[in-house]
Structure formats: C-alpha cells, structure tokens
Amino acid sequence: EVQLVESGGGLVQPGGSLRLSCSASGFTFSTYSMHWVRQAPGKGLEWLSYISSGSSTIHYADSVKGRFTISRDNAKNSLYLQMNSLRDEDTAVYYCARDPAFTDAFDMWGQGTMVTVSS
Amino acid sequence: DIQMTQSPSSLSASVGDRVTITCQASQDIKNFLNWYQQKPGKAPKLLIYDASNLETGVPSRFSGSGSGTDFTFTISSLQPEDIATYYCQHYDHLPWTFGQGTKVEIK
C-alpha cells in the first residue's frame, strides 16, 4: 500500500525539542521531494519545509527557520523534522507530504501527528 | 509572500447544487495553483493541480479554472460526501501558501 505514516508527536514544554518521523512505503521514496506542512487546531494549512530527493536543496518557512531542521534517509525510506526551541504557537498537527514528479503539489499526505507545546 | 484569499469562508448548499469557490492571489501566479479537500479529522487530499487538471481518481464533478490572479473551483453537483473544507494553494515560488479555506456544508 502506498502510504506515509508520521510519528513522534506529543506534549513538550516551551523551549523543548521533538523529532518527527515520516515513514514511506509503496513507492520509490528516494525519487521524490518531500515537505512538512502543519495545521494549528481549528486553523488553516501552513507549509513549513521542503527537501529535494537527494537532500541537496532545502527550504524553510520564516516561522521555523533556524529552529527546525528537515532531513531524510533514503535507505530507510524516512523523512524527519527536528524541532528545537518550540513555542506555544508551534502546537499543531504536522503532516509529511509528497511532491509529485510531474508538477509542484502535495499529492500524498500522511495521517498527521499532533504536537502540543504547553507548560 | 503571496497572499491567497478564498471566498466565501463558508457556504451552505443543497444536494445537487452547483458550488463555486474563488481564490485570488496577491500577485500573478500564472497557473501555479492547486485545490485540496479536507474532511474533518483527515489529511488534505489533492483534487486539482495546475489550476485545471483533475487528479487521478477524483470525480469529474470537481473542476478548476483560472490563471494569473483569479481562480475558480467548482463542484457541478454537490454530493453529501463533498462536505469538507476546501483550500487553494499556490506554488509560484516558496513559501507556498494556502488560502484560509472554504467550509462547505449541506443545507
């Protein structure tokens, strides 16, 4: 089955760190660029970060630049998001999403993992 | 950053009605626009890419049009399973941004 499965979410105190993982299956992960997108409770969608298939190109939204780090391990079919210096406003569901080869979009999404930043 | 403004924020329509959502970009984004459907508690799903192309497996009652700054998303005949929030998203350049969403309900 073609799918993305996120893990690693949870409750963390402000200033803390968390590492999210996204496990891919059913497709050739190493040939796709990937993204992280989040959604605060009751709010809209926010793009966070992009990584190319070979990790040569990486981009971040200003809201997370310098605090979050995207990475991938193609041998393990996995995408990661290291989140440091977490703030209350980082509370959200975090999704990993695949970028299709034929255009720029999010054509496959994981089920999401909830991150709650609270003391 | 490019701002994406959707209208309306919510709508209520009857089964079988034609539903139209508009999305306006703050600058020319050519046809670099996608539409997503998000049902409660679920991840978004890509419906339309490149402004007017239907994603594989998506029912033909969904369609998109437009270019430049003004785009339209249409459900030709609203079905009960179409209850969801719909988002536009541009990809002209990073950061990619989304509209605020349009919640579609059944009257």
PDB file of C-alpha atoms in Angstrom:
ATOM      1  CA  GLU A   1       0.000   0.000   0.000  1.00  0.00           C
ATOM      2  CA  VAL A   2       1.220   3.462  -0.902  1.00  0.00           C
ATOM      3  CA  GLN A   3       1.345   5.493   2.279  1.00  0.00           C
ATOM      4  CA  LEU A   4       3.090   7.933   4.557  1.00  0.00           C
ATOM      5  CA  VAL A   5       2.985   7.437   8.308  1.00  0.00           C
ATOM      6  CA  GLU A   6       4.118  10.128  10.734  1.00  0.00           C
ATOM      7  CA  SER A   7       5.221   9.524  14.299  1.00  0.00           C
ATOM      8  CA  GLY A   8       6.978  11.302  17.137  1.00  0.00           C
ATOM      9  CA  GLY A   9       4.393  13.843  18.163  1.00  0.00           C
ATOM     10  CA  GLY A  10       3.463  14.511  21.762  1.00  0.00           C
ATOM     11  CA  LEU A  11       3.422  17.015  24.589  1.00  0.00           C
ATOM     12  CA  VAL A  12       6.520  19.153  25.064  1.00  0.00           C
ATOM     13  CA  GLN A  13       7.284  22.208  27.176  1.00  0.00           C
ATOM     14  CA  PRO A  14       8.078  25.571  25.598  1.00  0.00           C
ATOM     15  CA  GLY A  15      11.724  25.682  24.667  1.00  0.00           C
ATOM     16  CA  GLY A  16      11.862  21.920  24.292  1.00  0.00           C
ATOM     17  CA  SER A  17      12.667  19.707  21.326  1.00  0.00           C
ATOM     18  CA  LEU A  18      10.945  16.973  19.401  1.00  0.00           C
ATOM     19  CA  ARG A  19      11.836  14.873  16.373  1.00  0.00           C
ATOM     20  CA  LEU A  20       9.114  13.854  13.966  1.00  0.00           C
ATOM     21  CA  SER A  21       9.475  10.938  11.585  1.00  0.00           C
ATOM     22  CA  CYS A  22       7.621  10.064   8.410  1.00  0.00           C
ATOM     23  CA  SER A  23       7.884   6.534   7.086  1.00  0.00           C
ATOM     24  CA  ALA A  24       7.138   5.984   3.408  1.00  0.00           C
ATOM     25  CA  SER A  25       6.048   2.763   1.759  1.00  0.00           C
ATOM     26  CA  GLY A  26       4.649   1.538  -1.538  1.00  0.00           C
ATOM     27  CA  PHE A  27       6.623   3.918  -3.763  1.00  0.00           C
ATOM     28  CA  THR A  28      10.233   4.783  -4.583  1.00  0.00           C
ATOM     29  CA  PHE A  29      10.796   7.301  -1.807  1.00  0.00           C
ATOM     30  CA  SER A  30      14.284   8.246  -2.975  1.00  0.00           C
ATOM     31  CA  THR A  31      12.962   9.781  -6.209  1.00  0.00           C
ATOM     32  CA  TYR A  32      10.509  12.206  -4.604  1.00  0.00           C
ATOM     33  CA  SER A  33      10.931  15.586  -2.984  1.00  0.00           C
ATOM     34  CA  MET A  34       9.104  15.878   0.330  1.00  0.00           C
ATOM     35  CA  HIS A  35       7.531  18.532   2.519  1.00  0.00           C
ATOM     36  CA  TRP A  36       6.298  19.166   6.034  1.00  0.00           C
ATOM     37  CA  VAL A  37       3.015  21.045   6.448  1.00  0.00           C
ATOM     38  CA  ARG A  38       1.228  21.852   9.697  1.00  0.00           C
ATOM     39  CA  GLN A  39      -2.228  22.816  10.844  1.00  0.00           C
ATOM     40  CA  ALA A  40      -2.892  24.539  14.154  1.00  0.00           C
ATOM     41  CA  PRO A  41      -6.117  23.500  15.909  1.00  0.00           C
ATOM     42  CA  GLY A  42      -9.095  24.900  14.026  1.00  0.00           C
ATOM     43  CA  LYS A  43      -6.838  26.775  11.626  1.00  0.00           C
ATOM     44  CA  GLY A  44      -5.649  26.509   8.042  1.00  0.00           C
ATOM     45  CA  LEU A  45      -2.641  24.845   6.461  1.00  0.00           C
ATOM     46  CA  GLU A  46       0.909  26.173   6.687  1.00  0.00           C
ATOM     47  CA  TRP A  47       3.815  24.930   4.572  1.00  0.00           C
ATOM     48  CA  LEU A  48       6.951  24.518   6.698  1.00  0.00           C
ATOM     49  CA  SER A  49       9.800  22.897   4.852  1.00  0.00           C
ATOM     50  CA  TYR A  50      10.956  21.241   1.627  1.00  0.00           C
ATOM     51  CA  ILE A  51      13.723  18.770   0.875  1.00  0.00           C
ATOM     52  CA  SER A  52      14.699  17.535  -2.563  1.00  0.00           C
ATOM     53  CA  SER A  53      15.040  13.848  -3.341  1.00  0.00           C
ATOM     54  CA  GLY A  54      18.773  13.798  -2.745  1.00  0.00           C
ATOM     55  CA  SER A  55      18.758  16.363   0.083  1.00  0.00           C
ATOM     56  CA  SER A  56      20.718  18.863  -1.999  1.00  0.00           C
ATOM     57  CA  THR A  57      18.017  21.540  -1.771  1.00  0.00           C
ATOM     58  CA  ILE A  58      16.274  22.519   1.453  1.00  0.00           C
ATOM     59  CA  HIS A  59      13.915  25.382   2.201  1.00  0.00           C
ATOM     60  CA  TYR A  60      12.084  26.616   5.313  1.00  0.00           C
ATOM     61  CA  ALA A  61       9.248  28.946   6.123  1.00  0.00           C
ATOM     62  CA  ASP A  62      10.379  32.023   8.024  1.00  0.00           C
ATOM     63  CA  SER A  63       8.288  30.916  11.009  1.00  0.00           C
ATOM     64  CA  VAL A  64      10.545  27.897  11.627  1.00  0.00           C
ATOM     65  CA  LYS A  65      13.855  28.893  10.041  1.00  0.00           C
ATOM     66  CA  GLY A  66      16.728  28.419  12.470  1.00  0.00           C
ATOM     67  CA  ARG A  67      14.638  26.260  14.799  1.00  0.00           C
ATOM     68  CA  PHE A  68      13.517  23.321  12.642  1.00  0.00           C
ATOM     69  CA  THR A  69      15.687  21.027  10.522  1.00  0.00           C
ATOM     70  CA  ILE A  70      14.390  18.767   7.775  1.00  0.00           C
ATOM     71  CA  SER A  71      16.317  15.674   6.749  1.00  0.00           C
ATOM     72  CA  ARG A  72      15.803  12.320   5.113  1.00  0.00           C
ATOM     73  CA  ASP A  73      17.322   8.855   4.956  1.00  0.00           C
ATOM     74  CA  ASN A  74      16.523   7.314   1.599  1.00  0.00           C
ATOM     75  CA  ALA A  75      17.936   3.953   2.667  1.00  0.00           C
ATOM     76  CA  LYS A  76      15.323   3.870   5.427  1.00  0.00           C
ATOM     77  CA  ASN A  77      12.525   5.450   3.351  1.00  0.00           C
ATOM     78  CA  SER A  78      12.178   8.059   6.045  1.00  0.00           C
ATOM     79  CA  LEU A  79      11.741  11.801   6.386  1.00  0.00           C
ATOM     80  CA  TYR A  80      12.444  13.722   9.581  1.00  0.00           C
ATOM     81  CA  LEU A  81      11.738  17.063  11.181  1.00  0.00           C
ATOM     82  CA  GLN A  82      13.902  18.069  14.126  1.00  0.00           C
ATOM     83  CA  MET A  83      12.091  20.781  16.050  1.00  0.00           C
ATOM     84  CA  ASN A  84      14.003  22.846  18.608  1.00  0.00           C
ATOM     85  CA  SER A  85      13.134  25.891  20.706  1.00  0.00           C
ATOM     86  CA  LEU A  86       9.460  25.016  20.484  1.00  0.00           C
ATOM     87  CA  ARG A  87       6.882  27.710  21.146  1.00  0.00           C
ATOM     88  CA  ASP A  88       3.219  27.662  22.085  1.00  0.00           C
ATOM     89  CA  GLU A  89       2.360  28.659  18.518  1.00  0.00           C
ATOM     90  CA  ASP A  90       4.012  25.503  17.172  1.00  0.00           C
ATOM     91  CA  THR A  91       1.106  23.496  18.558  1.00  0.00           C
ATOM     92  CA  ALA A  92      -0.397  21.792  15.517  1.00  0.00           C
ATOM     93  CA  VAL A  93      -0.923  18.616  13.573  1.00  0.00           C
ATOM     94  CA  TYR A  94       2.187  18.013  11.493  1.00  0.00           C
ATOM     95  CA  TYR A  95       1.868  16.314   8.128  1.00  0.00           C
ATOM     96  CA  CYS A  96       4.506  14.996   5.801  1.00  0.00           C
ATOM     97  CA  ALA A  97       3.553  15.282   2.150  1.00  0.00           C
ATOM     98  CA  ARG A  98       4.963  14.031  -1.128  1.00  0.00           C
ATOM     99  CA  ASP A  99       5.778  16.313  -4.055  1.00  0.00           C
ATOM    100  CA  PRO A 100       4.844  14.599  -7.343  1.00  0.00           C
ATOM    101  CA  ALA A 101       7.346  14.447 -10.139  1.00  0.00           C
ATOM    102  CA  PHE A 102       5.088  15.977 -12.778  1.00  0.00           C
ATOM    103  CA  THR A 103       4.223  19.240 -11.012  1.00  0.00           C
ATOM    104  CA  ASP A 104       4.555  21.018  -7.680  1.00  0.00           C
ATOM    105  CA  ALA A 105       1.872  19.985  -5.221  1.00  0.00           C
ATOM    106  CA  PHE A 106       1.228  17.797  -2.210  1.00  0.00           C
ATOM    107  CA  ASP A 107      -0.137  14.667  -3.855  1.00  0.00           C
ATOM    108  CA  MET A 108       0.100  12.302  -0.907  1.00  0.00           C
ATOM    109  CA  TRP A 109      -0.212  13.078   2.790  1.00  0.00           C
ATOM    110  CA  GLY A 110       0.354  11.176   5.982  1.00  0.00           C
ATOM    111  CA  GLN A 111      -2.321  10.980   8.649  1.00  0.00           C
ATOM    112  CA  GLY A 112      -0.576  13.616  10.736  1.00  0.00           C
ATOM    113  CA  THR A 113       0.969  13.664  14.180  1.00  0.00           C
ATOM    114  CA  MET A 114      -0.092  16.068  16.913  1.00  0.00           C
ATOM    115  CA  VAL A 115       2.467  18.273  18.630  1.00  0.00           C
ATOM    116  CA  THR A 116       1.353  20.165  21.718  1.00  0.00           C
ATOM    117  CA  VAL A 117       3.645  22.776  23.210  1.00  0.00           C
ATOM    118  CA  SER A 118       2.498  23.666  26.694  1.00  0.00           C
ATOM    119  CA  SER A 119       3.805  24.044  30.208  1.00  0.00           C
TER     120      SER A 119
ATOM    121  CA  ASP B   1       4.923  36.182   0.466  1.00  0.00           C
ATOM    122  CA  ILE B   2       1.965  35.695  -1.857  1.00  0.00           C
ATOM    123  CA  GLN B   3      -1.378  36.018  -0.100  1.00  0.00           C
ATOM    124  CA  MET B   4      -4.202  33.711  -1.190  1.00  0.00           C
ATOM    125  CA  THR B   5      -7.731  34.923  -0.460  1.00  0.00           C
ATOM    126  CA  GLN B   6     -10.624  32.496  -0.741  1.00  0.00           C
ATOM    127  CA  SER B   7     -14.277  33.420  -0.930  1.00  0.00           C
ATOM    128  CA  PRO B   8     -16.600  32.626   0.688  1.00  0.00           C
ATOM    129  CA  SER B   9     -15.249  31.386   4.020  1.00  0.00           C
ATOM    130  CA  SER B  10     -18.219  29.068   4.292  1.00  0.00           C
ATOM    131  CA  LEU B  11     -21.290  28.128   2.308  1.00  0.00           C
ATOM    132  CA  SER B  12     -24.374  26.000   2.655  1.00  0.00           C
ATOM    133  CA  ALA B  13     -25.928  24.364  -0.389  1.00  0.00           C
ATOM    134  CA  SER B  14     -28.359  21.625  -1.248  1.00  0.00           C
ATOM    135  CA  VAL B  15     -27.503  18.244  -2.697  1.00  0.00           C
ATOM    136  CA  GLY B  16     -27.303  18.627  -6.458  1.00  0.00           C
ATOM    137  CA  ASP B  17     -26.453  22.330  -6.352  1.00  0.00           C
ATOM    138  CA  ARG B  18     -23.573  23.859  -8.250  1.00  0.00           C
ATOM    139  CA  VAL B  19     -20.984  25.207  -5.824  1.00  0.00           C
ATOM    140  CA  THR B  20     -18.320  27.745  -6.729  1.00  0.00           C
ATOM    141  CA  ILE B  21     -15.352  28.889  -4.653  1.00  0.00           C
ATOM    142  CA  THR B  22     -12.996  31.639  -5.711  1.00  0.00           C
ATOM    143  CA  CYS B  23      -9.347  32.128  -4.867  1.00  0.00           C
ATOM    144  CA  GLN B  24      -7.441  35.340  -5.516  1.00  0.00           C
ATOM    145  CA  ALA B  25      -3.661  35.626  -5.408  1.00  0.00           C
ATOM    146  CA  SER B  26      -1.936  38.839  -4.354  1.00  0.00           C
ATOM    147  CA  GLN B  27       0.231  38.656  -7.468  1.00  0.00           C
ATOM    148  CA  ASP B  28       0.364  36.837 -10.789  1.00  0.00           C
ATOM    149  CA  ILE B  29       0.941  33.128 -10.205  1.00  0.00           C
ATOM    150  CA  LYS B  30       0.266  32.019 -13.792  1.00  0.00           C
ATOM    151  CA  ASN B  31      -1.491  28.633 -13.419  1.00  0.00           C
ATOM    152  CA  PHE B  32       0.580  27.530 -10.422  1.00  0.00           C
ATOM    153  CA  LEU B  33      -2.407  26.712  -8.260  1.00  0.00           C
ATOM    154  CA  ASN B  34      -3.772  23.576  -6.616  1.00  0.00           C
ATOM    155  CA  TRP B  35      -7.005  22.730  -4.801  1.00  0.00           C
ATOM    156  CA  TYR B  36      -7.384  20.379  -1.832  1.00  0.00           C
ATOM    157  CA  GLN B  37     -10.273  18.838   0.048  1.00  0.00           C
ATOM    158  CA  GLN B  38     -10.008  18.215   3.779  1.00  0.00           C
ATOM    159  CA  LYS B  39     -12.634  16.251   5.647  1.00  0.00           C
ATOM    160  CA  PRO B  40     -12.863  16.601   9.449  1.00  0.00           C
ATOM    161  CA  GLY B  41     -10.064  14.806  11.243  1.00  0.00           C
ATOM    162  CA  LYS B  42      -8.405  13.765   7.996  1.00  0.00           C
ATOM    163  CA  ALA B  43      -5.424  14.867   5.962  1.00  0.00           C
ATOM    164  CA  PRO B  44      -5.994  17.070   2.925  1.00  0.00           C
ATOM    165  CA  LYS B  45      -6.430  15.424  -0.456  1.00  0.00           C
ATOM    166  CA  LEU B  46      -5.262  16.862  -3.765  1.00  0.00           C
ATOM    167  CA  LEU B  47      -8.170  17.384  -6.164  1.00  0.00           C
ATOM    168  CA  ILE B  48      -6.949  19.807  -8.834  1.00  0.00           C
ATOM    169  CA  TYR B  49      -3.391  20.649  -9.867  1.00  0.00           C
ATOM    170  CA  ASP B  50      -2.039  23.291 -12.238  1.00  0.00           C
ATOM    171  CA  ALA B  51      -5.321  25.204 -11.838  1.00  0.00           C
ATOM    172  CA  SER B  52      -7.445  22.942 -14.003  1.00  0.00           C
ATOM    173  CA  ASN B  53      -6.125  19.371 -14.083  1.00  0.00           C
ATOM    174  CA  LEU B  54      -8.103  16.726 -12.241  1.00  0.00           C
ATOM    175  CA  GLU B  55      -6.025  14.442 -10.054  1.00  0.00           C
ATOM    176  CA  THR B  56      -6.340  10.750 -10.906  1.00  0.00           C
ATOM    177  CA  GLY B  57      -9.358   9.143  -9.285  1.00  0.00           C
ATOM    178  CA  VAL B  58     -11.109  12.403  -8.443  1.00  0.00           C
ATOM    179  CA  PRO B  59     -14.755  12.568  -9.593  1.00  0.00           C
ATOM    180  CA  SER B  60     -15.403  14.671 -12.664  1.00  0.00           C
ATOM    181  CA  ARG B  61     -17.917  16.867 -10.823  1.00  0.00           C
ATOM    182  CA  PHE B  62     -14.891  18.720  -9.467  1.00  0.00           C
ATOM    183  CA  SER B  63     -13.212  21.248 -11.744  1.00  0.00           C
ATOM    184  CA  GLY B  64     -10.932  24.256 -11.630  1.00  0.00           C
ATOM    185  CA  SER B  65     -10.171  27.190 -13.853  1.00  0.00           C
ATOM    186  CA  GLY B  66      -8.338  30.477 -13.952  1.00  0.00           C
ATOM    187  CA  SER B  67      -4.883  31.951 -14.369  1.00  0.00           C
ATOM    188  CA  GLY B  68      -2.942  34.978 -13.241  1.00  0.00           C
ATOM    189  CA  THR B  69      -4.557  36.136 -10.014  1.00  0.00           C
ATOM    190  CA  ASP B  70      -8.123  34.827 -10.191  1.00  0.00           C
ATOM    191  CA  PHE B  71      -9.128  31.201  -9.894  1.00  0.00           C
ATOM    192  CA  THR B  72     -12.364  29.261  -9.515  1.00  0.00           C
ATOM    193  CA  PHE B  73     -13.148  25.843  -8.074  1.00  0.00           C
ATOM    194  CA  THR B  74     -16.481  24.248  -8.924  1.00  0.00           C
ATOM    195  CA  ILE B  75     -18.487  21.275  -7.759  1.00  0.00           C
ATOM    196  CA  SER B  76     -21.040  20.764 -10.523  1.00  0.00           C
ATOM    197  CA  SER B  77     -23.487  18.769  -8.438  1.00  0.00           C
ATOM    198  CA  LEU B  78     -22.904  18.760  -4.680  1.00  0.00           C
ATOM    199  CA  GLN B  79     -22.968  15.328  -3.043  1.00  0.00           C
ATOM    200  CA  PRO B  80     -23.245  14.514   0.668  1.00  0.00           C
ATOM    201  CA  GLU B  81     -19.688  13.135   0.667  1.00  0.00           C
ATOM    202  CA  ASP B  82     -18.377  16.520  -0.521  1.00  0.00           C
ATOM    203  CA  ILE B  83     -18.861  18.044   2.928  1.00  0.00           C
ATOM    204  CA  ALA B  84     -15.392  19.320   3.725  1.00  0.00           C
ATOM    205  CA  THR B  85     -13.156  22.347   3.806  1.00  0.00           C
ATOM    206  CA  TYR B  86     -11.522  23.261   0.517  1.00  0.00           C
ATOM    207  CA  TYR B  87      -8.175  25.038   0.206  1.00  0.00           C
ATOM    208  CA  CYS B  88      -6.364  26.656  -2.688  1.00  0.00           C
ATOM    209  CA  GLN B  89      -2.554  26.693  -2.654  1.00  0.00           C
ATOM    210  CA  HIS B  90      -0.051  28.414  -4.913  1.00  0.00           C
ATOM    211  CA  TYR B  91       3.384  27.146  -5.886  1.00  0.00           C
ATOM    212  CA  ASP B  92       4.720  30.079  -7.902  1.00  0.00           C
ATOM    213  CA  HIS B  93       7.686  30.337  -5.524  1.00  0.00           C
ATOM    214  CA  LEU B  94       8.467  29.460  -1.945  1.00  0.00           C
ATOM    215  CA  PRO B  95       6.954  29.878   0.520  1.00  0.00           C
ATOM    216  CA  TRP B  96       3.965  28.053  -0.896  1.00  0.00           C
ATOM    217  CA  THR B  97       0.886  29.433   0.809  1.00  0.00           C
ATOM    218  CA  PHE B  98      -2.707  28.322   1.195  1.00  0.00           C
ATOM    219  CA  GLY B  99      -5.976  30.154   1.193  1.00  0.00           C
ATOM    220  CA  GLN B 100      -7.802  30.304   4.502  1.00  0.00           C
ATOM    221  CA  GLY B 101     -10.244  27.604   3.437  1.00  0.00           C
ATOM    222  CA  THR B 102     -13.901  27.373   2.471  1.00  0.00           C
ATOM    223  CA  LYS B 103     -16.142  25.174   4.575  1.00  0.00           C
ATOM    224  CA  VAL B 104     -18.886  23.533   2.532  1.00  0.00           C
ATOM    225  CA  GLU B 105     -21.998  22.294   4.318  1.00  0.00           C
ATOM    226  CA  ILE B 106     -25.281  20.718   3.224  1.00  0.00           C
ATOM    227  CA  LYS B 107     -28.397  22.853   3.586  1.00  0.00           C
TER     228      LYS B 107
END
